[in-house]
Tab-separated table of C-alpha atoms in Angstrom:
chain	number	residue	atom	x	y	z
U	485	UNK	CA	1.399	-6.640	-9.552
U	486	UNK	CA	1.960	-10.240	-8.496
U	487	UNK	CA	2.634	-11.484	-12.020
U	488	UNK	CA	4.870	-8.526	-12.874
U	489	UNK	CA	6.842	-9.014	-9.663
U	490	UNK	CA	7.292	-12.751	-10.193
U	491	UNK	CA	8.378	-12.153	-13.782
U	492	UNK	CA	10.953	-9.581	-12.641
U	493	UNK	CA	12.282	-11.959	-9.974
U	494	UNK	CA	12.599	-14.786	-12.478
U	495	UNK	CA	14.330	-12.497	-14.964
U	496	UNK	CA	16.756	-11.610	-12.154
U	497	UNK	CA	17.543	-15.307	-11.648
U	498	UNK	CA	15.853	-15.436	-8.248
U	499	UNK	CA	14.349	-18.606	-6.875
U	500	UNK	CA	10.712	-17.770	-6.377
U	501	UNK	CA	8.264	-19.677	-4.215
U	502	UNK	CA	4.592	-18.792	-4.219
U	503	UNK	CA	2.406	-19.936	-1.329
U	504	UNK	CA	-0.956	-19.104	0.143
U	505	UNK	CA	-1.013	-17.286	3.457
U	506	UNK	CA	-2.092	-20.436	5.299
U	507	UNK	CA	0.872	-22.354	3.795
U	508	UNK	CA	3.544	-19.778	4.692
U	509	UNK	CA	4.567	-21.152	8.078
U	510	UNK	CA	5.090	-24.663	6.702
U	511	UNK	CA	6.914	-23.346	3.629
U	512	UNK	CA	9.374	-21.431	5.803
U	513	UNK	CA	9.980	-24.524	7.921
U	514	UNK	CA	10.822	-26.793	4.985
U	515	UNK	CA	13.210	-24.396	3.261
U	516	UNK	CA	16.877	-25.275	3.797
U	517	UNK	CA	17.781	-21.581	3.867
U	518	UNK	CA	15.636	-18.640	4.851
U	519	UNK	CA	14.401	-16.416	2.048
U	520	UNK	CA	15.987	-12.994	1.707
U	521	UNK	CA	12.604	-11.414	1.040
U	522	UNK	CA	8.933	-12.175	1.579
U	523	UNK	CA	6.431	-10.173	-0.467
U	524	UNK	CA	2.817	-10.276	0.641
U	525	UNK	CA	-0.502	-8.865	-0.358
U	526	UNK	CA	-0.969	-5.760	1.791
U	527	UNK	CA	-4.208	-7.131	3.173
U	528	UNK	CA	-2.302	-10.052	4.742
U	529	UNK	CA	0.480	-7.910	6.253
U	530	UNK	CA	-0.492	-8.481	9.877
U	531	UNK	CA	-0.624	-12.277	9.683
U	532	UNK	CA	2.447	-12.578	7.466
U	533	UNK	CA	4.499	-10.260	9.709
U	534	UNK	CA	3.711	-12.509	12.676
U	535	UNK	CA	4.994	-15.581	10.800
U	536	UNK	CA	8.065	-14.243	8.990
U	537	UNK	CA	11.185	-13.995	11.189
U	538	UNK	CA	12.347	-10.438	11.920
U	539	UNK	CA	15.659	-11.028	10.143
U	540	UNK	CA	13.876	-11.691	6.822
U	541	UNK	CA	12.947	-8.633	4.734
U	542	UNK	CA	9.203	-8.178	4.364
U	543	UNK	CA	7.254	-5.905	2.044
U	544	UNK	CA	4.112	-5.924	-0.085
U	545	UNK	CA	3.256	-5.749	-3.757
U	546	UNK	CA	1.660	-2.346	-3.159
U	547	UNK	CA	4.856	-1.007	-1.596
U	548	UNK	CA	6.916	-2.365	-4.483
U	549	UNK	CA	4.576	-0.517	-6.837
U	550	UNK	CA	4.799	2.637	-4.708
U	551	UNK	CA	8.518	2.578	-5.475
U	552	UNK	CA	8.147	1.526	-9.122
U	553	UNK	CA	5.351	3.861	-10.137
U	554	UNK	CA	5.378	6.618	-7.556
U	555	UNK	CA	7.668	8.162	-4.991
U	556	UNK	CA	8.229	5.809	-2.069
U	557	UNK	CA	9.881	8.450	0.110
U	558	UNK	CA	6.950	10.848	-0.323
U	559	UNK	CA	4.397	8.110	0.345
U	560	UNK	CA	6.213	7.048	3.543
U	561	UNK	CA	6.574	10.618	4.822
U	562	UNK	CA	2.951	11.442	4.053
U	563	UNK	CA	1.688	8.352	5.888
U	564	UNK	CA	2.809	10.018	9.108
U	565	UNK	CA	0.055	12.597	8.588
U	566	UNK	CA	-2.438	9.885	9.562
U	567	UNK	CA	-1.571	10.733	13.171
U	568	UNK	CA	-2.671	14.344	12.596
U	569	UNK	CA	-6.157	13.537	11.313
U	570	UNK	CA	-9.001	15.080	13.293
U	571	UNK	CA	-12.710	14.390	13.571
U	572	UNK	CA	-14.549	15.205	10.346
U	573	UNK	CA	-11.367	15.435	8.267
U	574	UNK	CA	-11.920	14.258	4.719
U	575	UNK	CA	-9.804	11.434	3.335
U	576	UNK	CA	-9.820	10.578	-0.372
U	577	UNK	CA	-9.355	6.962	-1.405
U	578	UNK	CA	-8.125	7.307	-4.976
U	579	UNK	CA	-8.169	4.400	-7.419
U	580	UNK	CA	-6.681	4.558	-10.887
U	581	UNK	CA	-9.063	2.051	-12.400
U	582	UNK	CA	-12.716	1.319	-12.102
U	583	UNK	CA	-13.513	-2.135	-10.826
U	584	UNK	CA	-16.400	-3.859	-9.140
U	585	UNK	CA	-15.933	-3.677	-5.392
U	586	UNK	CA	-16.140	-6.966	-3.560
U	587	UNK	CA	-17.771	-7.475	-0.180
U	588	UNK	CA	-14.642	-6.697	1.849
U	589	UNK	CA	-13.021	-4.330	-0.668
U	590	UNK	CA	-9.657	-2.948	0.411
U	591	UNK	CA	-10.412	0.662	-0.545
U	592	UNK	CA	-14.027	0.812	0.511
U	593	UNK	CA	-13.994	-1.349	3.661
U	594	UNK	CA	-10.581	-2.407	4.952
U	595	UNK	CA	-8.546	0.808	4.745
U	596	UNK	CA	-11.340	3.021	6.141
U	597	UNK	CA	-11.717	0.608	9.071
U	598	UNK	CA	-7.958	0.604	9.717
U	599	UNK	CA	-7.816	4.414	9.591
U	600	UNK	CA	-10.678	4.818	12.027
U	601	UNK	CA	-9.181	2.241	14.377
U	602	UNK	CA	-5.699	3.812	14.235
U	603	UNK	CA	-6.892	7.406	14.678
U	604	UNK	CA	-9.972	6.889	16.808
U	605	UNK	CA	-11.508	9.715	14.784
U	606	UNK	CA	-14.761	10.122	12.902
U	607	UNK	CA	-13.316	10.538	9.427
U	608	UNK	CA	-15.232	11.381	6.271
U	609	UNK	CA	-13.896	8.979	3.684
U	610	UNK	CA	-14.702	9.542	0.032
U	611	UNK	CA	-13.786	7.471	-3.020
U	612	UNK	CA	-12.839	8.386	-6.550
U	613	UNK	CA	-12.016	6.003	-9.398
U	614	UNK	CA	-10.623	6.617	-12.854
U	615	UNK	CA	-7.920	8.531	-14.639
U	616	UNK	CA	-9.357	11.984	-14.036
U	617	UNK	CA	-8.298	13.821	-10.903
U	618	UNK	CA	-10.916	15.403	-8.641
U	619	UNK	CA	-10.659	18.700	-6.763
U	620	UNK	CA	-8.468	17.694	-3.834
U	621	UNK	CA	-8.371	20.996	-1.949
U	622	UNK	CA	-10.906	19.816	0.647
U	623	UNK	CA	-8.987	16.686	1.707
U	624	UNK	CA	-6.611	16.171	4.606
U	625	UNK	CA	-5.122	12.999	3.117
U	626	UNK	CA	-5.126	11.096	-0.177
U	627	UNK	CA	-4.587	7.347	-0.216
U	628	UNK	CA	-3.752	6.094	-3.700
U	629	UNK	CA	-4.208	2.520	-4.888
U	630	UNK	CA	-1.221	0.407	-5.918
U	631	UNK	CA	-1.441	1.849	-9.449
U	632	UNK	CA	-1.179	-1.524	-11.160
U	633	UNK	CA	-3.346	-0.316	-14.052
U	634	UNK	CA	-1.614	3.001	-14.668
U	635	UNK	CA	1.868	4.296	-15.376
U	636	UNK	CA	4.530	6.108	-13.377
U	637	UNK	CA	3.910	9.414	-15.149
U	638	UNK	CA	0.277	9.501	-14.001
U	639	UNK	CA	1.130	8.660	-10.381
U	640	UNK	CA	3.935	11.231	-10.266
U	641	UNK	CA	1.558	13.795	-11.768
U	642	UNK	CA	-0.943	13.086	-8.991
U	643	UNK	CA	1.801	13.477	-6.377
U	644	UNK	CA	2.762	16.858	-7.887
U	645	UNK	CA	-0.856	18.034	-7.757
U	646	UNK	CA	-1.185	16.883	-4.149
U	647	UNK	CA	2.019	18.744	-3.277
U	648	UNK	CA	0.694	21.869	-5.002
U	649	UNK	CA	-2.381	21.788	-2.736
U	650	UNK	CA	-0.320	20.747	0.297
U	651	UNK	CA	-2.352	17.539	0.672
U	652	UNK	CA	-0.371	14.528	1.903
U	653	UNK	CA	-0.564	11.530	-0.432
U	654	UNK	CA	0.347	7.923	0.284
U	655	UNK	CA	-0.732	4.526	-1.016
U	656	UNK	CA	-2.613	1.435	0.110
U	657	UNK	CA	0.335	-0.715	1.226
U	658	UNK	CA	2.083	2.139	3.017
U	659	UNK	CA	-1.164	3.063	4.797
U	660	UNK	CA	-1.899	-0.486	5.878
U	661	UNK	CA	1.608	-1.144	7.166
U	662	UNK	CA	1.639	2.249	8.957
U	663	UNK	CA	-1.687	1.571	10.659
U	664	UNK	CA	-0.430	-1.866	11.744
U	665	UNK	CA	2.813	-0.414	13.108
U	666	UNK	CA	5.071	-2.331	10.699
U	667	UNK	CA	5.937	0.360	8.156
U	668	UNK	CA	9.635	0.609	9.141
U	669	UNK	CA	10.051	-3.113	8.529
U	670	UNK	CA	8.042	-2.990	5.291
U	671	UNK	CA	10.336	-0.382	3.714
U	672	UNK	CA	13.616	-1.311	5.422
U	673	UNK	CA	15.000	-3.065	2.350
U	674	UNK	CA	14.804	0.179	0.345
U	675	UNK	CA	16.820	2.319	2.766
């Protein structure tokens, strides 16, 4: 997602500056003009949102991909269902690709922790990876990955199936920004 986004920005004749999270504050201070947009990794949303001035648009690569490969409006609306989760509700973390999880994996560790903190509920969180689609009828919420390794048709197909079963579906970046209370800011540029 990062490389595709940078390539698209360069092709659009945008000046693009890439910095690490710990370099962001200094980078913003040395720029002669404020950037129009800051794009962050969803996992750094909280820290980046605290640094970037409110008048600068802020989003994440995952949210950009929610718009590019999915249905941003649906993902945003469905994120609100997080507030309706109850104890023992099942949440499906759905990844398009299979990858080796790292110690603090976003889908296996970080998002489940954020959900439990936001809801205060004892949620049953299950994971599914790959291009197949599991039986989703038993879930109260589906949280899809950023879909960097799949195409728009597959993501839209998954949204249609979720709608058929009346299961809300959102994605990683939308979920993280919702749980942190910064979703309106993270999608403001698309309104």
